[in-house]
Amino acid sequence: MKTLKIIVAVVLVAGLVLAFGACGKKVTIKEGVLTWATNAQFPPYEYYEGDKVVGIDAEIITLIAEKLGMKAQVEDMEFESIIPAVQSGKVDVGMAGMTVTDERKKVVDFTSPYATGKQVIIVKEDSPIAGPEDLEGKTIGVQLSTTGDLYITWDLVDEGLANIERYNTGADAVQALVQGKIDAVVIDNEPAKVFVSMNEGLKILETEYITESYAIAVAKGNTELLNKIEAALQELIKSGEVQKIIDKYIKAE
Ligand code: GLN
């Protein structure tokens, strides 16, 4: 009987220790730091100003971190590395003008959307391509692993209807278009505007390819962090701060 009591006591104490351990558990990989993965080649959402990553996402995540009593720390990487980095716990979140898709939802969790994006088509000013239907038989440039890549692959390449060239950055795809190596670039509308303004002789077609929502990715199962970020994001949306940041970078047409 005595042994049983001792065993029960030991189990109880062990349980308490575990429970306390769980309470003190860090929600992020570095205490007090919210590490966010991005690909800082995506203006106006994230890009370099000197050696600093700035842009819409950089400002929103900084405010979210502040609300959580943390500091935001950026990890710049290839776009296709962001989701694996979130999954493996190398970073806490991914924020990169990242579109919510059903495929991605299978491997990471997303907050509610904080912005809307559109996939648009960039062509040379004198291009015969006037809309998505004219992409058949053409060579289309995209940024590797982005939704532009996924849609063109599914809709055209897999059907044997067009060729695709995948680049590490949107800027590289646009350079290839300028040099006449490809016929069009499919990419998100805001970076498209920036890239077109930086190069002569390009235009964005009026008919967009698809409209999408951007959200922040968190590792599956890290509900505590997801809920915290979601709550902070909702406060920032309600207070108008998210819109203020978007308006600062995206001027009304
Ligand atoms: N919105 C696109 C996607 O999620 C592109 C994002 C990006 O290139 N940073 O795939």
GROMACS .gro file of C-alpha atoms and ligand atoms in nm:
model
  263
    1MET     CA    1   0.000   0.000   0.000
    2LYS     CA    2   0.282   0.230   0.095
    3THR     CA    3   0.459   0.168  -0.234
    4LEU     CA    4   0.140   0.246  -0.420
    5LYS     CA    5   0.110   0.579  -0.237
    6ILE     CA    6   0.467   0.662  -0.326
    7ILE     CA    7   0.406   0.574  -0.690
    8VAL     CA    8   0.092   0.790  -0.698
    9ALA     CA    9   0.282   1.080  -0.540
   10VAL     CA   10   0.569   1.046  -0.786
   11VAL     CA   11   0.329   1.037  -1.079
   12LEU     CA   12   0.145   1.345  -0.948
   13VAL     CA   13   0.465   1.541  -0.898
   14ALA     CA   14   0.591   1.440  -1.241
   15GLY     CA   15   0.258   1.553  -1.387
   16LEU     CA   16   0.285   1.891  -1.217
   17VAL     CA   17   0.641   1.939  -1.335
   18LEU     CA   18   0.534   1.860  -1.691
   19ALA     CA   19   0.236   2.093  -1.667
   20PHE     CA   20   0.452   2.377  -1.539
   21GLY     CA   21   0.705   2.307  -1.807
   22ALA     CA   22   0.431   2.338  -2.066
   23CYS     CA   23   0.317   2.673  -1.925
   24GLY     CA   24   0.664   2.816  -1.943
   25LYS     CA   25   0.709   2.670  -2.292
   26LYS     CA   26   0.827   2.914  -2.554
   27VAL     CA   27   0.576   2.991  -2.828
   28THR     CA   28   0.856   3.100  -3.059
   29ILE     CA   29   1.194   2.943  -3.130
   30LYS     CA   30   1.379   3.228  -2.960
   31GLU     CA   31   1.209   3.373  -2.656
   32GLY     CA   32   1.087   3.727  -2.717
   33VAL     CA   33   1.168   3.706  -3.089
   34LEU     CA   34   0.925   3.643  -3.374
   35THR     CA   35   1.136   3.502  -3.656
   36TRP     CA   36   0.969   3.547  -3.995
   37ALA     CA   37   1.078   3.395  -4.321
   38THR     CA   38   1.037   3.591  -4.638
   39ASN     CA   39   1.182   3.640  -4.983
   40ALA     CA   40   1.282   4.006  -4.988
   41GLN     CA   41   1.256   4.038  -5.365
   42PHE     CA   42   0.888   4.119  -5.371
   43PRO     CA   43   0.825   4.494  -5.362
   44PRO     CA   44   0.624   4.660  -5.212
   45TYR     CA   45   0.564   4.373  -4.965
   46GLU     CA   46   0.930   4.301  -4.887
   47TYR     CA   47   1.246   4.439  -5.039
   48TYR     CA   48   1.579   4.583  -4.934
   49GLU     CA   49   1.641   4.944  -4.851
   50GLY     CA   50   2.015   4.938  -4.790
   51ASP     CA   51   2.065   4.629  -4.576
   52LYS     CA   52   1.721   4.648  -4.417
   53VAL     CA   53   1.414   4.452  -4.525
   54VAL     CA   54   1.124   4.696  -4.553
   55GLY     CA   55   0.775   4.687  -4.702
   56ILE     CA   56   0.414   4.611  -4.615
   57ASP     CA   57   0.483   4.268  -4.463
   58ALA     CA   58   0.787   4.394  -4.272
   59GLU     CA   59   0.580   4.671  -4.112
   60ILE     CA   60   0.279   4.453  -4.032
   61ILE     CA   61   0.486   4.176  -3.872
   62THR     CA   62   0.680   4.435  -3.670
   63LEU     CA   63   0.352   4.565  -3.525
   64ILE     CA   64   0.225   4.211  -3.460
   65ALA     CA   65   0.549   4.128  -3.276
   66GLU     CA   66   0.520   4.451  -3.073
   67LYS     CA   67   0.165   4.360  -2.969
   68LEU     CA   68   0.297   4.024  -2.849
   69GLY     CA   69   0.581   4.191  -2.661
   70MET     CA   70   0.836   4.054  -2.905
   71LYS     CA   71   1.082   4.175  -3.164
   72ALA     CA   72   1.042   4.073  -3.528
   73GLN     CA   73   1.351   3.922  -3.688
   74VAL     CA   74   1.365   3.855  -4.060
   75GLU     CA   75   1.516   3.549  -4.233
   76ASP     CA   76   1.550   3.618  -4.604
   77MET     CA   77   1.543   3.305  -4.822
   78GLU     CA   78   1.423   3.169  -5.157
   79PHE     CA   79   1.045   3.175  -5.184
   80GLU     CA   80   1.029   2.797  -5.218
   81SER     CA   81   1.221   2.752  -4.889
   82ILE     CA   82   0.972   2.950  -4.680
   83ILE     CA   83   0.708   2.681  -4.622
   84PRO     CA   84   0.966   2.407  -4.544
   85ALA     CA   85   1.133   2.650  -4.297
   86VAL     CA   86   0.799   2.705  -4.123
   87GLN     CA   87   0.721   2.332  -4.121
   88SER     CA   88   1.058   2.234  -3.976
   89GLY     CA   89   1.050   2.503  -3.706
   90LYS     CA   90   1.353   2.687  -3.845
   91VAL     CA   91   1.140   3.003  -3.834
   92ASP     CA   92   0.818   3.091  -3.651
   93VAL     CA   93   0.613   3.221  -3.940
   94GLY     CA   94   0.624   3.278  -4.314
   95MET     CA   95   0.508   3.613  -4.450
   96ALA     CA   96   0.587   3.686  -4.811
   97GLY     CA   97   0.283   3.815  -4.995
   98MET     CA   98   0.198   3.448  -4.964
   99THR     CA   99  -0.125   3.333  -5.123
  100VAL     CA  100  -0.351   3.099  -4.930
  101THR     CA  101  -0.404   2.787  -5.140
  102ASP     CA  102  -0.565   2.451  -5.061
  103GLU     CA  103  -0.234   2.276  -5.131
  104ARG     CA  104  -0.042   2.496  -4.887
  105LYS     CA  105  -0.319   2.460  -4.627
  106LYS     CA  106  -0.239   2.089  -4.618
  107VAL     CA  107   0.113   2.159  -4.488
  108VAL     CA  108   0.087   2.485  -4.290
  109ASP     CA  109  -0.184   2.683  -4.111
  110PHE     CA  110  -0.276   3.035  -4.222
  111THR     CA  111  -0.407   3.339  -4.038
  112SER     CA  112  -0.699   3.527  -4.189
  113PRO     CA  113  -0.604   3.723  -4.501
  114TYR     CA  114  -0.454   4.071  -4.455
  115ALA     CA  115  -0.430   4.172  -4.821
  116THR     CA  116  -0.555   4.085  -5.167
  117GLY     CA  117  -0.334   4.010  -5.464
  118LYS     CA  118  -0.395   3.940  -5.830
  119GLN     CA  119  -0.191   3.739  -6.073
  120VAL     CA  120  -0.136   3.959  -6.377
  121ILE     CA  121   0.035   3.918  -6.711
  122ILE     CA  122   0.328   4.140  -6.810
  123VAL     CA  123   0.416   4.162  -7.179
  124LYS     CA  124   0.619   4.391  -7.406
  125GLU     CA  125   0.426   4.699  -7.519
  126ASP     CA  126   0.401   4.571  -7.878
  127SER     CA  127   0.309   4.212  -7.780
  128PRO     CA  128   0.024   4.038  -7.964
  129ILE     CA  129  -0.077   3.882  -7.628
  130ALA     CA  130  -0.390   4.065  -7.509
  131GLY     CA  131  -0.526   3.830  -7.242
  132PRO     CA  132  -0.485   3.491  -7.071
  133GLU     CA  133  -0.629   3.309  -7.375
  134ASP     CA  134  -0.336   3.431  -7.588
  135LEU     CA  135  -0.080   3.256  -7.366
  136GLU     CA  136  -0.127   2.928  -7.554
  137GLY     CA  137   0.180   2.831  -7.751
  138LYS     CA  138   0.390   3.091  -7.571
  139THR     CA  139   0.681   3.074  -7.327
  140ILE     CA  140   0.580   3.217  -6.992
  141GLY     CA  141   0.815   3.325  -6.715
  142VAL     CA  142   0.724   3.286  -6.348
  143GLN     CA  143   0.890   3.294  -6.009
  144LEU     CA  144   0.964   2.939  -5.894
  145SER     CA  145   0.703   2.784  -5.661
  146THR     CA  146   0.474   3.088  -5.658
  147THR     CA  147   0.108   3.068  -5.746
  148GLY     CA  148   0.194   3.213  -6.089
  149ASP     CA  149   0.409   2.902  -6.139
  150LEU     CA  150   0.138   2.669  -6.005
  151TYR     CA  151  -0.147   2.812  -6.218
  152ILE     CA  152   0.049   2.828  -6.543
  153THR     CA  153   0.180   2.476  -6.481
  154TRP     CA  154  -0.169   2.336  -6.415
  155ASP     CA  155  -0.362   2.535  -6.675
  156LEU     CA  156  -0.119   2.531  -6.966
  157VAL     CA  157   0.206   2.340  -6.922
  158ASP     CA  158   0.055   2.014  -6.795
  159GLU     CA  159  -0.192   2.032  -7.084
  160GLY     CA  160   0.095   2.070  -7.331
  161LEU     CA  161  -0.034   2.414  -7.429
  162ALA     CA  162   0.258   2.638  -7.333
  163ASN     CA  163   0.619   2.644  -7.214
  164ILE     CA  164   0.733   2.773  -6.878
  165GLU     CA  165   1.060   2.923  -6.753
  166ARG     CA  166   1.097   2.934  -6.377
  167TYR     CA  167   1.318   3.203  -6.221
  168ASN     CA  168   1.436   3.258  -5.864
  169THR     CA  169   1.296   3.609  -5.852
  170GLY     CA  170   1.026   3.804  -6.030
  171ALA     CA  171   1.291   4.058  -6.133
  172ASP     CA  172   1.486   3.782  -6.313
  173ALA     CA  173   1.171   3.678  -6.501
  174VAL     CA  174   1.108   4.039  -6.603
  175GLN     CA  175   1.471   4.074  -6.723
  176ALA     CA  176   1.423   3.764  -6.941
  177LEU     CA  177   1.111   3.928  -7.088
  178VAL     CA  178   1.300   4.251  -7.160
  179GLN     CA  179   1.569   4.046  -7.335
  180GLY     CA  180   1.308   3.870  -7.548
  181LYS     CA  181   1.383   3.524  -7.404
  182ILE     CA  182   1.021   3.471  -7.300
  183ASP     CA  183   0.682   3.608  -7.419
  184ALA     CA  184   0.515   3.701  -7.090
  185VAL     CA  185   0.555   3.699  -6.712
  186VAL     CA  186   0.275   3.595  -6.476
  187ILE     CA  187   0.322   3.748  -6.133
  188ASP     CA  188   0.142   3.933  -5.850
  189ASN     CA  189   0.011   4.276  -5.950
  190GLU     CA  190   0.195   4.500  -5.704
  191PRO     CA  191   0.547   4.368  -5.775
  192ALA     CA  192   0.444   4.370  -6.142
  193LYS     CA  193   0.381   4.746  -6.122
  194VAL     CA  194   0.719   4.804  -5.960
  195PHE     CA  195   0.908   4.589  -6.215
  196VAL     CA  196   0.726   4.749  -6.511
  197SER     CA  197   0.804   5.099  -6.380
  198MET     CA  198   1.173   5.005  -6.361
  199ASN     CA  199   1.193   4.883  -6.722
  200GLU     CA  200   1.117   5.049  -7.057
  201GLY     CA  201   0.869   4.902  -7.302
  202LEU     CA  202   0.661   4.676  -7.078
  203LYS     CA  203   0.291   4.678  -6.989
  204ILE     CA  204   0.054   4.491  -6.760
  205LEU     CA  205  -0.254   4.346  -6.928
  206GLU     CA  206  -0.591   4.467  -6.798
  207THR     CA  207  -0.738   4.118  -6.763
  208GLU     CA  208  -0.592   3.957  -6.457
  209TYR     CA  209  -0.531   3.588  -6.431
  210ILE     CA  210  -0.681   3.527  -6.085
  211THR     CA  211  -0.749   3.710  -5.755
  212GLU     CA  212  -0.598   3.572  -5.434
  213SER     CA  213  -0.557   3.643  -5.060
  214TYR     CA  214  -0.233   3.687  -4.870
  215ALA     CA  215  -0.195   3.549  -4.517
  216ILE     CA  216   0.072   3.454  -4.262
  217ALA     CA  217   0.178   3.088  -4.245
  218VAL     CA  218   0.239   2.912  -3.913
  219ALA     CA  219   0.348   2.551  -3.852
  220LYS     CA  220   0.061   2.304  -3.831
  221GLY     CA  221  -0.028   2.234  -3.472
  222ASN     CA  222   0.128   2.552  -3.331
  223THR     CA  223  -0.220   2.680  -3.245
  224GLU     CA  224  -0.095   2.888  -2.956
  225LEU     CA  225   0.122   3.102  -3.183
  226LEU     CA  226  -0.138   3.104  -3.461
  227ASN     CA  227  -0.406   3.232  -3.221
  228LYS     CA  228  -0.178   3.500  -3.079
  229ILE     CA  229  -0.080   3.626  -3.422
  230GLU     CA  230  -0.438   3.611  -3.543
  231ALA     CA  231  -0.560   3.817  -3.246
  232ALA     CA  232  -0.288   4.080  -3.296
  233LEU     CA  233  -0.356   4.090  -3.671
  234GLN     CA  234  -0.730   4.138  -3.616
  235GLU     CA  235  -0.660   4.429  -3.379
  236LEU     CA  236  -0.436   4.589  -3.640
  237ILE     CA  237  -0.699   4.538  -3.911
  238LYS     CA  238  -0.976   4.684  -3.692
  239SER     CA  239  -0.769   4.985  -3.587
  240GLY     CA  240  -0.702   5.062  -3.953
  241GLU     CA  241  -0.326   5.022  -3.911
  242VAL     CA  242  -0.296   4.746  -4.170
  243GLN     CA  243  -0.479   4.961  -4.427
  244LYS     CA  244  -0.261   5.259  -4.337
  245ILE     CA  245   0.053   5.054  -4.407
  246ILE     CA  246  -0.088   4.921  -4.737
  247ASP     CA  247  -0.186   5.275  -4.845
  248LYS     CA  248   0.161   5.401  -4.763
  249TYR     CA  249   0.317   5.159  -5.011
  250ILE     CA  250   0.038   5.125  -5.268
  251LYS     CA  251  -0.086   5.453  -5.402
  252ALA     CA  252  -0.447   5.457  -5.526
  253GLU     CA  253  -0.466   5.463  -5.906
  254GLN     N1  254   0.157   3.540  -5.402
  254GLN     C1  255   0.247   3.450  -5.466
  254GLN     C2  256   0.249   3.319  -5.393
  254GLN     O1  257   0.213   3.310  -5.281
  254GLN     C3  258   0.387   3.507  -5.480
  254GLN     C4  259   0.455   3.537  -5.352
  254GLN     C5  260   0.601   3.580  -5.368
  254GLN     O2  261   0.662   3.567  -5.474
  254GLN     N2  262   0.660   3.632  -5.265
  254GLN     O3  263   0.289   3.220  -5.446
   0.00000   0.00000   0.00000
